[in-house]
Coordinates of C-alpha atoms (C1' of nucleotides) in Angstrom, one line a residue:
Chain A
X555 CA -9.8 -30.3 9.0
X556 CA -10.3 -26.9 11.4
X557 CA -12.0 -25.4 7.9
X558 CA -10.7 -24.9 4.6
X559 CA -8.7 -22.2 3.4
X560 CA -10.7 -19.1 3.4
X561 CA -12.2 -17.7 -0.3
X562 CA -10.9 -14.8 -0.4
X563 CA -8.1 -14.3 -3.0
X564 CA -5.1 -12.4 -2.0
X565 CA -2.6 -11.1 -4.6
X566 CA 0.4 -11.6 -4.5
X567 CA 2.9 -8.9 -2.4
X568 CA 5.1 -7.1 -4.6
X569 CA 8.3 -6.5 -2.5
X570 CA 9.1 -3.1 -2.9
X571 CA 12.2 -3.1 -4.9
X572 CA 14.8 -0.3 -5.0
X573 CA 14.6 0.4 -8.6
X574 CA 10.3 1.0 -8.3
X575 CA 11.0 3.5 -5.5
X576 CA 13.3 5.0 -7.8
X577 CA 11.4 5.4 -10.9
X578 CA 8.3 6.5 -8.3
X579 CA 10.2 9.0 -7.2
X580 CA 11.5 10.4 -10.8
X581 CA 7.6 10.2 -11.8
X582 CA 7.0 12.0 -8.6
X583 CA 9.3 15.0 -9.8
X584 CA 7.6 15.4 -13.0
X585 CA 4.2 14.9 -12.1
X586 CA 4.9 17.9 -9.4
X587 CA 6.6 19.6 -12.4
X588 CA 10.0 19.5 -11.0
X589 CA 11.5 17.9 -14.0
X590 CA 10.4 19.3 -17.0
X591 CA 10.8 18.2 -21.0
X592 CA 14.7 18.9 -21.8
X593 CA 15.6 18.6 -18.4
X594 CA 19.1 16.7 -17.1
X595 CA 19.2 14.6 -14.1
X596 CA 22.2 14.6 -12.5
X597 CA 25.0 12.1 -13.6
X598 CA 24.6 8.7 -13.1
X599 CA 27.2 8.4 -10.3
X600 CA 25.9 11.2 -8.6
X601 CA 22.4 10.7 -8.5
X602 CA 23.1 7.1 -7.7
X603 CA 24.9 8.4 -4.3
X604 CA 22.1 11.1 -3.8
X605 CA 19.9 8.7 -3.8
X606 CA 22.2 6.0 -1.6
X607 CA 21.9 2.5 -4.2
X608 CA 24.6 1.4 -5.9
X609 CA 25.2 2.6 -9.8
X610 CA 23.2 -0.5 -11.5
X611 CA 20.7 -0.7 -9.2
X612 CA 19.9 3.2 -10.4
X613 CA 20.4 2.2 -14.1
X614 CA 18.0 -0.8 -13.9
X615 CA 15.3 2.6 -13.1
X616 CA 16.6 5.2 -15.6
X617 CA 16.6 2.2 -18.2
X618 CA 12.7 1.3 -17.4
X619 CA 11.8 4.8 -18.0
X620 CA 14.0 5.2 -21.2
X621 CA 11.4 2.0 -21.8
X622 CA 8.6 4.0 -20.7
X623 CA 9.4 7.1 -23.4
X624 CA 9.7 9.3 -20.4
X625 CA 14.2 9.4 -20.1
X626 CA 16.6 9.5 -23.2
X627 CA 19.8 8.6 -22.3
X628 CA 22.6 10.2 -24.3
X629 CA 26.6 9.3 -24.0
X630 CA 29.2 11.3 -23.6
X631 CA 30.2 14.4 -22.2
X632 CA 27.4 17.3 -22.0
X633 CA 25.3 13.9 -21.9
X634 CA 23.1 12.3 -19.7
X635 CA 19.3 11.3 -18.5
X636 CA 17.1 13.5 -20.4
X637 CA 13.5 13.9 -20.0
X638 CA 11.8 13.6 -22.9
X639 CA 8.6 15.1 -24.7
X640 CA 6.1 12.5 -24.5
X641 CA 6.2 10.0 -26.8
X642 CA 2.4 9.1 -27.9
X643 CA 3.6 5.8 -29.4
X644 CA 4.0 4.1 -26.1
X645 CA 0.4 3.1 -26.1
X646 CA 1.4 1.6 -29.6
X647 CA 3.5 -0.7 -27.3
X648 CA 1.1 -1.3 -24.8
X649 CA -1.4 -2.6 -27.4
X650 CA 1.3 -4.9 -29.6
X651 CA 1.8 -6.6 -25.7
X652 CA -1.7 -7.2 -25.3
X653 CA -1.8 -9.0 -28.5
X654 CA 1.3 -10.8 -28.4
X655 CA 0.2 -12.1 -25.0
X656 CA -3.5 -13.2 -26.0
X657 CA -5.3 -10.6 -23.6
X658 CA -7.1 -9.2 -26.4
X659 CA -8.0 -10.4 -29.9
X660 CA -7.0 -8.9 -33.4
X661 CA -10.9 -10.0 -33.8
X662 CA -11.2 -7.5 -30.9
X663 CA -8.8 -4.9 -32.3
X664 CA -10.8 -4.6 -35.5
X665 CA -14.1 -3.7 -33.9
X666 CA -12.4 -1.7 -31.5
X667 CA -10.9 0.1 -34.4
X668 CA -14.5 0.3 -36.4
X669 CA -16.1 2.1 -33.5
X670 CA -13.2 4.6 -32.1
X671 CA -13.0 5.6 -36.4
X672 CA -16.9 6.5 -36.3
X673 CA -16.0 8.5 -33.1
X674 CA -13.2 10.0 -35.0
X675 CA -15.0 11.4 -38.1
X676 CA -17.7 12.4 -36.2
X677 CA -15.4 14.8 -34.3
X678 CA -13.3 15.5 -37.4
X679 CA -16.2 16.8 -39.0
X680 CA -16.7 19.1 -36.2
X681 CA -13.7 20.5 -35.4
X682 CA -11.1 19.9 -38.3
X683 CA -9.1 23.2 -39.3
X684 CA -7.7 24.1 -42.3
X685 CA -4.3 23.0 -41.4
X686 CA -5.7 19.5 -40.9
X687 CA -7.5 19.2 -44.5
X688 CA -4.8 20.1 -46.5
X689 CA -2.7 17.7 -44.7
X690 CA -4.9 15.2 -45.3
X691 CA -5.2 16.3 -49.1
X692 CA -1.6 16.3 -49.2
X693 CA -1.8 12.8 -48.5
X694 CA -4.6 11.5 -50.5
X695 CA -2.3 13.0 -53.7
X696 CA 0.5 10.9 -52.3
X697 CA -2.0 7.8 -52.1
X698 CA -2.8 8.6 -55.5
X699 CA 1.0 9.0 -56.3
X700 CA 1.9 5.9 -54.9
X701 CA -0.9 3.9 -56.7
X702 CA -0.1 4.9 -60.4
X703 CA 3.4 4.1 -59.8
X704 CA 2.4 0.7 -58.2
X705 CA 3.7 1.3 -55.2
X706 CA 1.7 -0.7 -53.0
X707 CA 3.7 -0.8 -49.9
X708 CA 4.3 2.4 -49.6
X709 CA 0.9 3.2 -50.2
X710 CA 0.0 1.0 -46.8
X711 CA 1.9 3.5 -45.2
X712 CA 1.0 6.4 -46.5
X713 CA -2.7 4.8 -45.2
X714 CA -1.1 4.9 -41.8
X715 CA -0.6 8.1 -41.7
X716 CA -4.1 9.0 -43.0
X717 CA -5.4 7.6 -39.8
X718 CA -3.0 9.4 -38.0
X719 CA -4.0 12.6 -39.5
X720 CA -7.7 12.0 -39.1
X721 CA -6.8 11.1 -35.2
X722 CA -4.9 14.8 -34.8
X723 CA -8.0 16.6 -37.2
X724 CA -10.3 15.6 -34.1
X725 CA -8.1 18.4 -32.2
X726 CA -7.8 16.2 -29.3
X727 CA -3.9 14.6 -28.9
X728 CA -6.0 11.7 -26.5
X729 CA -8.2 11.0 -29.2
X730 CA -5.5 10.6 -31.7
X731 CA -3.2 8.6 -29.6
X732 CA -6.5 6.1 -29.0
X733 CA -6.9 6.8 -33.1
X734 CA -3.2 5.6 -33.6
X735 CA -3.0 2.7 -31.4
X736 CA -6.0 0.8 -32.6
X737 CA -4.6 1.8 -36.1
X738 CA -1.0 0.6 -36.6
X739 CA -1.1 -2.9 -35.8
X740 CA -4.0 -3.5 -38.5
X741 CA -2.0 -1.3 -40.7
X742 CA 0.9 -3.8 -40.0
X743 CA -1.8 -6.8 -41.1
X744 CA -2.4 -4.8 -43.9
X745 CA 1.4 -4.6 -45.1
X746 CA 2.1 -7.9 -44.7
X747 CA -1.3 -9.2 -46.5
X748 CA -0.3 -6.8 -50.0
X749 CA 3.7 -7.5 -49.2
X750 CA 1.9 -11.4 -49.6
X751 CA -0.1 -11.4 -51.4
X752 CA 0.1 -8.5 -53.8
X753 CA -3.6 -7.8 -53.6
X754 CA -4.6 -4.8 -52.6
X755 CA -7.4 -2.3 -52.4
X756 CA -9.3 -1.1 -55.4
X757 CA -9.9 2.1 -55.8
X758 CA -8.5 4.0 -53.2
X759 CA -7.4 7.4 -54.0
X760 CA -11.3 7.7 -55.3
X761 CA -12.7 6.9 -51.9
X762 CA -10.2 8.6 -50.2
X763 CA -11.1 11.8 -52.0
X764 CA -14.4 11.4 -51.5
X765 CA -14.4 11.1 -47.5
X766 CA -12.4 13.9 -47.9
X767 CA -14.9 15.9 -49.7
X768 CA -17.6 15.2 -47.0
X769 CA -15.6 16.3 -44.3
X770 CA -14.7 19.4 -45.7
X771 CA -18.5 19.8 -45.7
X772 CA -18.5 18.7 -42.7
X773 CA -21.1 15.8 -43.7
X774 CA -21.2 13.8 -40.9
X775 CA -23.5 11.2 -42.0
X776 CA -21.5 10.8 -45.5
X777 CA -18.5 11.2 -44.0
X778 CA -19.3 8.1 -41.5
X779 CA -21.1 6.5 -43.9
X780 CA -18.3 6.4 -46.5
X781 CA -15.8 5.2 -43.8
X782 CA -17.9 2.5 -42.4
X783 CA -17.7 1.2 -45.7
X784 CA -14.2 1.3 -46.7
X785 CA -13.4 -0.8 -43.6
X786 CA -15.6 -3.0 -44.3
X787 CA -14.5 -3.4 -47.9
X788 CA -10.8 -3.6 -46.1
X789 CA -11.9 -6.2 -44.0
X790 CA -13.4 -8.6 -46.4
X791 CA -9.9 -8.0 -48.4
X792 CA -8.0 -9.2 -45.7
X793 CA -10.3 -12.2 -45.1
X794 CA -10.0 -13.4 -48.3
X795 CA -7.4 -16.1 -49.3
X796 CA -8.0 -17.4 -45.4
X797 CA -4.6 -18.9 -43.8
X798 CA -2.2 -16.8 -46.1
X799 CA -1.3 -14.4 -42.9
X800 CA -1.1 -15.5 -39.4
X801 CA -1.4 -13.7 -36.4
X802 CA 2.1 -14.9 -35.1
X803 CA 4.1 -14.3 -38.6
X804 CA 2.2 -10.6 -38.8
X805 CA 3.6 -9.9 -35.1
X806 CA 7.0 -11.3 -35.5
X807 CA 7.3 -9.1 -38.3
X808 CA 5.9 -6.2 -36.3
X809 CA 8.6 -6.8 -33.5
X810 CA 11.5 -7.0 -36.1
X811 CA 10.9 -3.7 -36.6
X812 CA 9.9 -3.6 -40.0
X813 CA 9.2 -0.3 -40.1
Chain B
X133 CA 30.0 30.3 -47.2
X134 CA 29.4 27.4 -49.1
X135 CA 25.6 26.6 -48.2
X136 CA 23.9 27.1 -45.3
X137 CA 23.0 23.9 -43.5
X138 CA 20.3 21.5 -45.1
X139 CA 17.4 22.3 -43.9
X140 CA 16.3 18.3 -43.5
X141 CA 16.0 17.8 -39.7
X142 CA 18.4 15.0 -38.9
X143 CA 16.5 12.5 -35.9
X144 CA 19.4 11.6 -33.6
X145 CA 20.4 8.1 -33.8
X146 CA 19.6 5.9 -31.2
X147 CA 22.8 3.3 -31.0
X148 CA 21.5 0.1 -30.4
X149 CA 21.9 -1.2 -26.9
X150 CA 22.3 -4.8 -25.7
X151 CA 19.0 -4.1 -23.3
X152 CA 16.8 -2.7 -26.3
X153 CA 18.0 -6.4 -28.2
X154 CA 17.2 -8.4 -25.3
X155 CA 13.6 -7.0 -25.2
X156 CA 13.1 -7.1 -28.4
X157 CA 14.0 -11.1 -28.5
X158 CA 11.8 -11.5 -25.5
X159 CA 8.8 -10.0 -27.1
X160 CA 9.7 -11.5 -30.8
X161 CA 9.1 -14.8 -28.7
X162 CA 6.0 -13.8 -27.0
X163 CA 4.9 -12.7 -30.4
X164 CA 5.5 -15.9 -32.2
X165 CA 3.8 -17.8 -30.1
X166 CA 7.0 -19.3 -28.1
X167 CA 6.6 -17.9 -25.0
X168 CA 2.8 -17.8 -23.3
X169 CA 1.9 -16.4 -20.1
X170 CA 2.9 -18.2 -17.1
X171 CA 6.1 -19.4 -18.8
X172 CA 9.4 -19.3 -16.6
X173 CA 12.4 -17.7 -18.5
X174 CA 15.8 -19.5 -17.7
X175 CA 17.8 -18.3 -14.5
X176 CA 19.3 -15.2 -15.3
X177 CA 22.6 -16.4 -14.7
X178 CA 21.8 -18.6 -17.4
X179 CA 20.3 -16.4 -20.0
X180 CA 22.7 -14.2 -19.6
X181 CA 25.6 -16.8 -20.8
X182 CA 23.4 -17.8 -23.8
X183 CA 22.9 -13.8 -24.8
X184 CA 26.4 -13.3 -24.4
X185 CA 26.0 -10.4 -22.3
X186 CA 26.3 -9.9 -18.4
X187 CA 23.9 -10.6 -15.7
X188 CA 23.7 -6.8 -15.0
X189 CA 22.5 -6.2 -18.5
X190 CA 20.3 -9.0 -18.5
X191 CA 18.5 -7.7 -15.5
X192 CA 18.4 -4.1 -17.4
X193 CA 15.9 -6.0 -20.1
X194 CA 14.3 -7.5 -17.2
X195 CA 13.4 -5.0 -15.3
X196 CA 12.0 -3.0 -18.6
X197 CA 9.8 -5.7 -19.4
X198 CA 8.2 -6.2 -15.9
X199 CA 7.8 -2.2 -15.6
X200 CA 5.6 -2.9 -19.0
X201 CA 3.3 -5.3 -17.6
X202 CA 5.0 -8.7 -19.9
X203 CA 7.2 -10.4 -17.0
X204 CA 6.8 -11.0 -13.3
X205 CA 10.1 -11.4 -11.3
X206 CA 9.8 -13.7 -8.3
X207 CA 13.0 -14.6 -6.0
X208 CA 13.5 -17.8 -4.4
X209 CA 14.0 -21.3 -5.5
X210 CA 11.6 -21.9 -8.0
X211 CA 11.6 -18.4 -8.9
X212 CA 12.3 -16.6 -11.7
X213 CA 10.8 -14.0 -14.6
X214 CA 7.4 -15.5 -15.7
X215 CA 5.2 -14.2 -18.8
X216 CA 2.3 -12.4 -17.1
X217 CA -1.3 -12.0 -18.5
X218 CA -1.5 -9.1 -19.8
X219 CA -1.7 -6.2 -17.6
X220 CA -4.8 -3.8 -19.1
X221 CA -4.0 -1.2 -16.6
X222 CA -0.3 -0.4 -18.6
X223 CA -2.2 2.2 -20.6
X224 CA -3.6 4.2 -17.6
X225 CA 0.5 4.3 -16.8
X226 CA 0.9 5.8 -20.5
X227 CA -2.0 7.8 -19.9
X228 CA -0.5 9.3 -16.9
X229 CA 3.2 10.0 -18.4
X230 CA 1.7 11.6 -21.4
X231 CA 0.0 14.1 -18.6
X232 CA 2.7 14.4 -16.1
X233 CA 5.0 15.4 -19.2
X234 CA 2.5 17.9 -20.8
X235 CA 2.2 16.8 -23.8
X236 CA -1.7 16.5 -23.2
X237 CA -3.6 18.1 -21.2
X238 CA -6.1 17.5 -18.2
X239 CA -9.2 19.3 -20.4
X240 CA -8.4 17.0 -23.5
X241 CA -8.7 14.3 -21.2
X242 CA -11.8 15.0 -20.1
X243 CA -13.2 15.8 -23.6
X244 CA -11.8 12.6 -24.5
X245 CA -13.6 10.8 -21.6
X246 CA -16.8 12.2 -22.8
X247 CA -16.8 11.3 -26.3
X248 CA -15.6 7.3 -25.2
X249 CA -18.1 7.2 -22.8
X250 CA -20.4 7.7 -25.4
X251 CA -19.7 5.4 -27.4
X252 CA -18.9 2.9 -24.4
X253 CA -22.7 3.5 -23.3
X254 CA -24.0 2.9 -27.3
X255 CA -22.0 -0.5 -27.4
X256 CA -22.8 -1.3 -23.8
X257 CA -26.6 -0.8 -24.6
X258 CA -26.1 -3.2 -27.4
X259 CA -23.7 -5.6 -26.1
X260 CA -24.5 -6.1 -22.3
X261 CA -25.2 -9.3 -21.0
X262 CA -27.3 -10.4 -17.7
X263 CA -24.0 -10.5 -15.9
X264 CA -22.8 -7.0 -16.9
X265 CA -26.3 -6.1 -15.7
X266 CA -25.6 -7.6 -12.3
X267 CA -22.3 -6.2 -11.5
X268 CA -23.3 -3.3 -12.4
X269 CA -26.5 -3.3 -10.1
X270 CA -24.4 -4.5 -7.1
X271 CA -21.6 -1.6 -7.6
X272 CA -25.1 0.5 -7.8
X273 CA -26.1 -1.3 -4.3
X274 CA -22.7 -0.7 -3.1
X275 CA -22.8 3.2 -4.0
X276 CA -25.8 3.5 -2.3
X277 CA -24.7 1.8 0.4
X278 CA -21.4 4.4 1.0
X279 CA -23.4 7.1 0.2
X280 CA -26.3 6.2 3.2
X281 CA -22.8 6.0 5.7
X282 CA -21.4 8.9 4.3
X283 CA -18.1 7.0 3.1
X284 CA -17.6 9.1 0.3
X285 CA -14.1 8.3 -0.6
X286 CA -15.1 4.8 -1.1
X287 CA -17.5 6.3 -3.3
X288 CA -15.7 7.3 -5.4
X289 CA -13.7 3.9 -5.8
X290 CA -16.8 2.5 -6.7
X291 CA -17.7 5.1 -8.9
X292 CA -14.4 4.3 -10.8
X293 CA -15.6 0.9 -10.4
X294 CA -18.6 1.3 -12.6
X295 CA -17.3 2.8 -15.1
X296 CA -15.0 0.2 -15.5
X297 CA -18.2 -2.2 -15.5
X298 CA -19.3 -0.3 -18.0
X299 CA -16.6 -0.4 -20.3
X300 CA -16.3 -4.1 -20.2
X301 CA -19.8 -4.6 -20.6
X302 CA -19.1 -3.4 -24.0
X303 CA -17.5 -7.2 -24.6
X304 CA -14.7 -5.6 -25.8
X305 CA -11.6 -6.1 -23.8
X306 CA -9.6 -2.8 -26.5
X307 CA -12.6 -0.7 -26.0
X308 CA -12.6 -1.3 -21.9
X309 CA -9.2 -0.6 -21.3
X310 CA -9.0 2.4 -23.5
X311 CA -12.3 3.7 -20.8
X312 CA -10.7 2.6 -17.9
X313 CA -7.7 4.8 -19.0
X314 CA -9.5 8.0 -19.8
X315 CA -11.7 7.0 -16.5
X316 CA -8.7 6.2 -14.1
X317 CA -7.0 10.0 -13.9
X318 CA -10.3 11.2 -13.6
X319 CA -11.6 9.6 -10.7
X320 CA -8.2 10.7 -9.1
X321 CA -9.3 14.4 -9.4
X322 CA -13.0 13.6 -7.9
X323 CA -11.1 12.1 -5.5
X324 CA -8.7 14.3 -4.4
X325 CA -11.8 17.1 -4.3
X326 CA -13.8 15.5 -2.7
X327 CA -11.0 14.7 -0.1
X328 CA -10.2 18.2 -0.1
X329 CA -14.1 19.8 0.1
X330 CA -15.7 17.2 1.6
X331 CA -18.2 18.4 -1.2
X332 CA -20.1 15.2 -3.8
X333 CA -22.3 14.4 -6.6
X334 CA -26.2 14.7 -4.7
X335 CA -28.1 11.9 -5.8
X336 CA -25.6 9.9 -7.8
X337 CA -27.2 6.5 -6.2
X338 CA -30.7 7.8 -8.1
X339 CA -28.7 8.7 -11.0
X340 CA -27.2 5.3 -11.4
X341 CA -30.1 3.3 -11.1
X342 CA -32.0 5.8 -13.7
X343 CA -28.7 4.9 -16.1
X344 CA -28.8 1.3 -15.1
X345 CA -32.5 1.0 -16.0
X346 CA -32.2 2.5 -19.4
X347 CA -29.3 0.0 -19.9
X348 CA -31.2 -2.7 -19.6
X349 CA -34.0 -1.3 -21.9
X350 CA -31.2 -1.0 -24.4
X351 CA -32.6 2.2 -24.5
X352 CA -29.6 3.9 -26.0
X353 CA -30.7 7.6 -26.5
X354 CA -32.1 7.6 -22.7
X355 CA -28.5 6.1 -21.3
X356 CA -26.6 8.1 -23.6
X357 CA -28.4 11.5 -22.6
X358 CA -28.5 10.6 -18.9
X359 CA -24.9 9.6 -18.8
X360 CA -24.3 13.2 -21.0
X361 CA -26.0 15.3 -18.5
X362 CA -24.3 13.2 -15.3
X363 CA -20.7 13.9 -17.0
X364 CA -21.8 17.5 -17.1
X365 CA -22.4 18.1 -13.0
X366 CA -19.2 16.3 -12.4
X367 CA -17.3 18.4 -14.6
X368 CA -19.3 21.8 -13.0
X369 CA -18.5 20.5 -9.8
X370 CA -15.2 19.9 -10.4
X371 CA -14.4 23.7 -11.5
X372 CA -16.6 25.4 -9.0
X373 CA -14.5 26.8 -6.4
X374 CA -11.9 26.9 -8.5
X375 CA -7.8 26.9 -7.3
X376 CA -8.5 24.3 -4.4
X377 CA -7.2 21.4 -6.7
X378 CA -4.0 22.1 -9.6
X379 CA -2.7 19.6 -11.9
X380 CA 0.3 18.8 -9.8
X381 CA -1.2 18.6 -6.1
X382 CA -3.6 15.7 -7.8
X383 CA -0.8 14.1 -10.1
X384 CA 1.8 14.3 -6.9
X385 CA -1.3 12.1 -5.1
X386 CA -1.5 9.8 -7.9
X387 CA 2.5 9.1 -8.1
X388 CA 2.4 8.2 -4.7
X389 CA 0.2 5.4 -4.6
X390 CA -2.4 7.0 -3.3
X391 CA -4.7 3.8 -4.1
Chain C
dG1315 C1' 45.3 34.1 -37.8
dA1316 C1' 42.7 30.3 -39.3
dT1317 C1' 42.3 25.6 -39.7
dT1318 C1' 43.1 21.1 -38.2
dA1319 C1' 44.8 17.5 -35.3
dT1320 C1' 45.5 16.0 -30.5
dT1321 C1' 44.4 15.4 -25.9
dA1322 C1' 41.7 15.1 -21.8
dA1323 C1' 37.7 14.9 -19.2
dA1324 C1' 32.8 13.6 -18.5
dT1325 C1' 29.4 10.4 -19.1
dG1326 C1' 26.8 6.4 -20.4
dG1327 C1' 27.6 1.2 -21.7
dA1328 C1' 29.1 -3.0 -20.0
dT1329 C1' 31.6 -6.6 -17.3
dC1330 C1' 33.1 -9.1 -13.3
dA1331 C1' 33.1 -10.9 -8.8
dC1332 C1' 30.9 -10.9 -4.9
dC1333 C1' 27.4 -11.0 -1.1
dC1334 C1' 22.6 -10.9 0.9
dA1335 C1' 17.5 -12.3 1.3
dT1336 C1' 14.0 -15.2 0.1
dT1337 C1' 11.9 -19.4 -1.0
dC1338 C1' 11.1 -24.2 -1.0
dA1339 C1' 12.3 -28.9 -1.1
dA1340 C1' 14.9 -32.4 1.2
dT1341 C1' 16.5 -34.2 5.4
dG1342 C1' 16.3 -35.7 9.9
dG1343 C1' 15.0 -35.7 14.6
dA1344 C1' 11.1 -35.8 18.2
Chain D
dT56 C1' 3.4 -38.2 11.7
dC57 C1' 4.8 -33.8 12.3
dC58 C1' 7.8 -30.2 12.8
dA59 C1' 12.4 -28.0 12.8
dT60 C1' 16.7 -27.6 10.3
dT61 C1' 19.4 -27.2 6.5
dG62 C1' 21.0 -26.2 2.0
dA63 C1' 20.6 -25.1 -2.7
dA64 C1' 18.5 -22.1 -6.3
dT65 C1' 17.3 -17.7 -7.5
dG66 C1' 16.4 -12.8 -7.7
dG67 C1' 18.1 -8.3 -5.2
dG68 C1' 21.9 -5.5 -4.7
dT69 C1' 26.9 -3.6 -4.3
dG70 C1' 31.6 -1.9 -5.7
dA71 C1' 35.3 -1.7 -8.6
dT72 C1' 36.8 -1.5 -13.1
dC73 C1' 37.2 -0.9 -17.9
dC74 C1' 35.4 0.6 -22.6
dA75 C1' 33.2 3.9 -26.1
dT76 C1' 31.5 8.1 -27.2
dT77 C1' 31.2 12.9 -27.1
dT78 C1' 32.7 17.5 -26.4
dA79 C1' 35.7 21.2 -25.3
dA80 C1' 40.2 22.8 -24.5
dT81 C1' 44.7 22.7 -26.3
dA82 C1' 48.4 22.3 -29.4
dA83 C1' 50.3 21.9 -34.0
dT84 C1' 50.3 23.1 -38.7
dC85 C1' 49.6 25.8 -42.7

DNA sequence: GATTATTAAATGGATCACCCATTCAATGGA
DNA sequence: TCCATTGAATGGGTGATCCATTTAATAATC
């Protein structure tokens, strides 16, 4: 009757909860570089009285940031809450929850993934070292290894650490954590598709020593060029034999850990 | 004396803990489809007698999850932990650990931002609809607006704002959240300087609407060159007078909610 | 004396039994 | 019809207690 309710939207209010303050405050310390990588918080007990809430409470906080990659937590004496180096997979998580809760698309994944590799050779060609192309040799041979002795699966992962190898060549550890992320769940399809199927992809020590080739003369048109098309050939493999995978079976595999 | 220790390097076992189970469960459900967003877990009284495990522990698992964006805990009657949409803004958290713990650093970031933001301003040229073109001309407006009142912390919300346009206008929800993740830290430094030295871009409002109109040309090598050189003033005025900001003073602001 | 077994203390892992605060539906009175 | 009261469901939080693991100190054995 005296007008409707008014437009505007209002989120919902997030009671501050004891264990946010407390993993605010932890972040706090290391953002103003307080707590370093390798240091110990103080015992559980203790800090749990420093910091005036009860022993669980304080848990429920350490165990969120174990979650988080930032804490280990280690048993026993001598052990305790340790800050940890940083642990790039996390945004590996972050992606595999987006998926598993529909916010984005494997359909979105895949061109994500097309674009952020074109970025990736480009700066690949430019700044790759020495160190980073005889890594990446290293693993083409093991590719090449892995494909006369006909084995395929390990071969897929061997593929996942090319990836990861042409994220770190760029020289930039955010670029090969993006790199990485948009990798390893499509590496995952791959596995399950050839662990399927038993199909896999023809040819590819050749290619792979041929991308090489142009990136160690620093050719970025070939280089891109030749990358553009593998994934395309990748993605017509996958397509093929429509219905064999799923996006629910190749993420219920993921989360089993089948790594 | 008899052989010097193996030189293998031995990765120290991580026992598996009731909490780690209990999330993995919860997202093998979300992964296989079982659980969707806006679903209600049981009561965890309840859950916790089905796991087998205590409430305590239970609430361990819960509390990991809703730090990573998958549940929402609500008291009261008709309560309980619900399956959230997915939270895009989890990688800007991942993005911020990674730099609070060193193991990147605030110039990668920034290189990292300019190479996305390339390719975001490629895609967006190709991929931009009339309603990307519209919020982005009214977060233009509203720049101009703050800038004619001098409100130039709100400009640089809005300025975080746009870019955040911009990445979605992409129609890519991967590609948006990785820019809104190399964007987010960013804008906290602007922020904090501008706070600090009262100092701004001159003539951003102009600069946008240059941007804007090559946009909707789907002129890419206009956008992509004006957004190059615009990337390159923030980043001088960033370092000039240099010492005023450090790494911690801004990440200390960040940690404590400065938004 | 060197090696090996034992012991004890520190610390995270986990449980149980409570109590509080919030929320919302049902109830009942004005 | 409307509003106040009440009570049950549920997450938020506490404290005490025990277990399991790890390490160092100590004792026993060769």
């Amino acid at each position: 009757m005296a007008g409707s309710p008014a437009p505007v939207a209002f989120r919902p209010i997030h009671t501050r909860r004891a264990f946010e303050e407390i993993c605010d405050r932890i972040r706090e310390q290391l953002a103003r570089g307080a707590l370093k990588p390798g240091d110990k918080l103080p015992p559980e007990r203790d800090l749990a009285q420093q910091l005036g809430v009860s022993r669980n409470v304080l848990r429920e906080a350490l165990r969120s940031l174990e979650m988080a990659g930032v804490l280990r937590l280690q048993k026993g004496v001598k052990g305790g809450a340790f800050v940890q180096e940083g642990d790039t997979s996390r945004m590996n998580v972050v992606m595999r929850d987006m998926l598993s809760l529909g916010t984005i698309s494997i359909r979105e994944l895949s061109e994500a993934r097309v674009q952020v590799l074109d970025l990736v050779v480009r700066l690949a060609c430019a700044n790759a070292r020495q160190a980073d192309f005889e890594a990446l040799q290293a693993n083409v041979e093991r590719t090449e290894l892995f494909t006369r002795e006909g084995r395929l699966l390990e071969r897929v992962e061997c593929a996942r650490e090319f990836y990861k190898l042409l994220g770190l060549a760029c020289g930039n550890k955010v670029i090969a954590m993006i790199t990485d992320a948009v990798t390893e769940i499509h590496m995952r399809f791959v596995y399950a598709k050839v662990a399927s199927s038993g199909v896999a992809m023809t040819r590819l020590g050749e290619r792979r020593r041929q991308f090489l080739a142009a990136l160690r003369e620093r050719n970025v048109a070939a280089a891109a060029r030749l990358m553009r098309n593998h994934l395309g050939a990748v993605q017509k493999m996958l397509e093929q034999d429509p219905g064999a995978m799923s996006l629910q079976i190749a993420l219920a595999e993921i989360n089993s850990g089948m790594k």
